[in-house]
Amino acid sequence: QVQLVESGGGLVQAGGSLRLSCAASGSTFNFNAMGWYRQAPGKQRELVATISTGGNTHYADSVKGRFTISRDTATNTVYLQMHSLKPEDTAVYYCKAVLVVWDYWGQGTQVTVSS
């Protein structure tokens, strides 16, 4: 049973930093792409950043230059380092891992940025 467990969310003031972690387990194979998505109240879930097995990254325009995604392939863990946080970054952040043709999601972690 594949499970993704996120951690690292919380409350931070604008301009602050947070680091999210997502540990994926239950697979003997390395996951393909892994990434972070977020969903703010009343809005659709949106992509934040993704990273491939080879380390290629992709970011939403709104977070470029402020967020950095990384992964530890050996432990199937993906990280999201967030700097210069803004109130509009407030959302539930979800980890996603792709294994062959299946998508797996974490339960989400709340990030709240106060102004």
PDB file of C-alpha atoms in Angstrom:
ATOM      1  CA  GLN A   1       0.000   0.000   0.000  1.00  0.00           C
ATOM      2  CA  VAL A   2       1.575   3.252  -1.152  1.00  0.00           C
ATOM      3  CA  GLN A   3       1.434   6.030   1.422  1.00  0.00           C
ATOM      4  CA  LEU A   4       2.607   9.616   1.292  1.00  0.00           C
ATOM      5  CA  VAL A   5       3.081  11.445   4.565  1.00  0.00           C
ATOM      6  CA  GLU A   6       3.635  15.202   4.543  1.00  0.00           C
ATOM      7  CA  SER A   7       5.069  17.315   7.324  1.00  0.00           C
ATOM      8  CA  GLY A   8       6.422  20.793   7.909  1.00  0.00           C
ATOM      9  CA  GLY A   9       3.396  23.005   7.470  1.00  0.00           C
ATOM     10  CA  GLY A  10       2.453  25.700   9.934  1.00  0.00           C
ATOM     11  CA  LEU A  11       1.873  29.379  10.564  1.00  0.00           C
ATOM     12  CA  VAL A  12       4.500  31.874   9.463  1.00  0.00           C
ATOM     13  CA  GLN A  13       4.667  35.617   8.979  1.00  0.00           C
ATOM     14  CA  ALA A  14       4.962  37.121   5.530  1.00  0.00           C
ATOM     15  CA  GLY A  15       8.572  37.037   4.381  1.00  0.00           C
ATOM     16  CA  GLY A  16       9.287  33.936   6.402  1.00  0.00           C
ATOM     17  CA  SER A  17      10.316  30.447   5.365  1.00  0.00           C
ATOM     18  CA  LEU A  18       9.040  26.913   5.739  1.00  0.00           C
ATOM     19  CA  ARG A  19      10.250  23.523   4.555  1.00  0.00           C
ATOM     20  CA  LEU A  20       7.782  20.815   3.643  1.00  0.00           C
ATOM     21  CA  SER A  21       8.690  17.142   3.499  1.00  0.00           C
ATOM     22  CA  CYS A  22       6.859  14.205   1.960  1.00  0.00           C
ATOM     23  CA  ALA A  23       7.932  10.638   2.564  1.00  0.00           C
ATOM     24  CA  ALA A  24       6.556   8.040   0.175  1.00  0.00           C
ATOM     25  CA  SER A  25       6.474   4.392   1.197  1.00  0.00           C
ATOM     26  CA  GLY A  26       4.999   1.095   0.104  1.00  0.00           C
ATOM     27  CA  SER A  27       6.768   0.714  -3.225  1.00  0.00           C
ATOM     28  CA  THR A  28       9.855  -1.280  -4.060  1.00  0.00           C
ATOM     29  CA  PHE A  29      10.362   0.890  -7.121  1.00  0.00           C
ATOM     30  CA  ASN A  30      11.391   4.501  -7.319  1.00  0.00           C
ATOM     31  CA  PHE A  31       8.548   6.822  -8.035  1.00  0.00           C
ATOM     32  CA  ASN A  32       8.564   8.694 -11.308  1.00  0.00           C
ATOM     33  CA  ALA A  33       7.704  12.376 -10.971  1.00  0.00           C
ATOM     34  CA  MET A  34       7.003  13.751  -7.536  1.00  0.00           C
ATOM     35  CA  GLY A  35       5.609  17.136  -6.762  1.00  0.00           C
ATOM     36  CA  TRP A  36       3.709  19.602  -4.674  1.00  0.00           C
ATOM     37  CA  TYR A  37       0.292  21.063  -5.292  1.00  0.00           C
ATOM     38  CA  ARG A  38      -1.780  23.444  -3.232  1.00  0.00           C
ATOM     39  CA  GLN A  39      -5.404  24.352  -2.759  1.00  0.00           C
ATOM     40  CA  ALA A  40      -6.584  27.574  -1.218  1.00  0.00           C
ATOM     41  CA  PRO A  41     -10.152  27.962   0.121  1.00  0.00           C
ATOM     42  CA  GLY A  42     -12.610  28.347  -2.721  1.00  0.00           C
ATOM     43  CA  LYS A  43      -9.993  27.683  -5.375  1.00  0.00           C
ATOM     44  CA  GLN A  44      -8.968  24.736  -7.477  1.00  0.00           C
ATOM     45  CA  ARG A  45      -5.930  22.679  -6.653  1.00  0.00           C
ATOM     46  CA  GLU A  46      -2.921  24.017  -8.531  1.00  0.00           C
ATOM     47  CA  LEU A  47       0.565  22.822  -9.332  1.00  0.00           C
ATOM     48  CA  VAL A  48       3.366  24.342  -7.289  1.00  0.00           C
ATOM     49  CA  ALA A  49       6.446  22.377  -8.363  1.00  0.00           C
ATOM     50  CA  THR A  50       7.428  19.003  -9.758  1.00  0.00           C
ATOM     51  CA  ILE A  51      10.666  17.072 -10.004  1.00  0.00           C
ATOM     52  CA  SER A  52      11.492  14.078 -12.160  1.00  0.00           C
ATOM     53  CA  THR A  53      13.579  11.067 -11.281  1.00  0.00           C
ATOM     54  CA  GLY A  54      16.435  12.700 -13.125  1.00  0.00           C
ATOM     55  CA  GLY A  55      16.090  15.912 -11.175  1.00  0.00           C
ATOM     56  CA  ASN A  56      14.392  18.070 -13.789  1.00  0.00           C
ATOM     57  CA  THR A  57      12.216  20.645 -12.076  1.00  0.00           C
ATOM     58  CA  HIS A  58       9.207  22.711 -13.033  1.00  0.00           C
ATOM     59  CA  TYR A  59       7.680  25.573 -11.072  1.00  0.00           C
ATOM     60  CA  ALA A  60       4.527  27.604 -11.192  1.00  0.00           C
ATOM     61  CA  ASP A  61       5.299  31.175 -12.200  1.00  0.00           C
ATOM     62  CA  SER A  62       3.956  32.417  -8.881  1.00  0.00           C
ATOM     63  CA  VAL A  63       6.649  30.607  -6.880  1.00  0.00           C
ATOM     64  CA  LYS A  64       9.666  30.806  -9.170  1.00  0.00           C
ATOM     65  CA  GLY A  65      12.671  32.219  -7.381  1.00  0.00           C
ATOM     66  CA  ARG A  66      11.091  31.691  -3.949  1.00  0.00           C
ATOM     67  CA  PHE A  67      10.454  27.936  -3.735  1.00  0.00           C
ATOM     68  CA  THR A  68      12.854  25.076  -4.370  1.00  0.00           C
ATOM     69  CA  ILE A  69      11.839  21.456  -4.843  1.00  0.00           C
ATOM     70  CA  SER A  70      14.277  18.625  -4.235  1.00  0.00           C
ATOM     71  CA  ARG A  71      14.134  14.903  -3.702  1.00  0.00           C
ATOM     72  CA  ASP A  72      16.050  12.053  -2.164  1.00  0.00           C
ATOM     73  CA  THR A  73      15.551   9.191  -4.576  1.00  0.00           C
ATOM     74  CA  ALA A  74      17.034   6.662  -2.159  1.00  0.00           C
ATOM     75  CA  THR A  75      14.313   7.333   0.405  1.00  0.00           C
ATOM     76  CA  ASN A  76      11.530   8.453  -1.957  1.00  0.00           C
ATOM     77  CA  THR A  77      11.293  11.751  -0.103  1.00  0.00           C
ATOM     78  CA  VAL A  78      10.499  15.072  -1.731  1.00  0.00           C
ATOM     79  CA  TYR A  79      11.026  18.472  -0.161  1.00  0.00           C
ATOM     80  CA  LEU A  80       9.722  21.958  -0.802  1.00  0.00           C
ATOM     81  CA  GLN A  81      11.794  24.801   0.595  1.00  0.00           C
ATOM     82  CA  MET A  82       9.721  27.964   0.657  1.00  0.00           C
ATOM     83  CA  HIS A  83      11.207  31.429   1.154  1.00  0.00           C
ATOM     84  CA  SER A  84       9.759  34.937   1.034  1.00  0.00           C
ATOM     85  CA  LEU A  85       6.327  33.576   1.785  1.00  0.00           C
ATOM     86  CA  LYS A  86       3.319  35.726   0.975  1.00  0.00           C
ATOM     87  CA  PRO A  87      -0.230  35.662   2.341  1.00  0.00           C
ATOM     88  CA  GLU A  88      -1.380  34.391  -1.059  1.00  0.00           C
ATOM     89  CA  ASP A  89       0.725  31.267  -0.484  1.00  0.00           C
ATOM     90  CA  THR A  90      -1.739  30.257   2.217  1.00  0.00           C
ATOM     91  CA  ALA A  91      -3.224  26.889   1.262  1.00  0.00           C
ATOM     92  CA  VAL A  92      -3.261  23.204   1.980  1.00  0.00           C
ATOM     93  CA  TYR A  93      -0.198  21.744   0.323  1.00  0.00           C
ATOM     94  CA  TYR A  94      -0.417  18.246  -1.107  1.00  0.00           C
ATOM     95  CA  CYS A  95       2.360  15.908  -2.133  1.00  0.00           C
ATOM     96  CA  LYS A  96       1.884  13.807  -5.244  1.00  0.00           C
ATOM     97  CA  ALA A  97       3.903  10.845  -6.458  1.00  0.00           C
ATOM     98  CA  VAL A  98       3.571   9.078  -9.780  1.00  0.00           C
ATOM     99  CA  LEU A  99       4.325   5.372 -10.050  1.00  0.00           C
ATOM    100  CA  VAL A 100       4.059   4.093 -13.625  1.00  0.00           C
ATOM    101  CA  VAL A 101       0.517   5.229 -14.493  1.00  0.00           C
ATOM    102  CA  TRP A 102      -0.859   5.698 -10.986  1.00  0.00           C
ATOM    103  CA  ASP A 103      -1.036   8.942  -9.037  1.00  0.00           C
ATOM    104  CA  TYR A 104      -0.798   8.929  -5.258  1.00  0.00           C
ATOM    105  CA  TRP A 105      -1.596  11.842  -2.982  1.00  0.00           C
ATOM    106  CA  GLY A 106      -0.767  12.739   0.563  1.00  0.00           C
ATOM    107  CA  GLN A 107      -3.304  13.965   3.080  1.00  0.00           C
ATOM    108  CA  GLY A 108      -2.152  17.572   2.860  1.00  0.00           C
ATOM    109  CA  THR A 109      -0.462  19.971   5.244  1.00  0.00           C
ATOM    110  CA  GLN A 110      -1.713  23.464   6.033  1.00  0.00           C
ATOM    111  CA  VAL A 111       0.498  26.454   5.338  1.00  0.00           C
ATOM    112  CA  THR A 112      -0.754  29.774   6.652  1.00  0.00           C
ATOM    113  CA  VAL A 113       1.087  33.024   5.966  1.00  0.00           C
ATOM    114  CA  SER A 114       0.011  36.005   8.037  1.00  0.00           C
ATOM    115  CA  SER A 115       0.411  39.564   6.810  1.00  0.00           C
TER     116      SER A 115
END
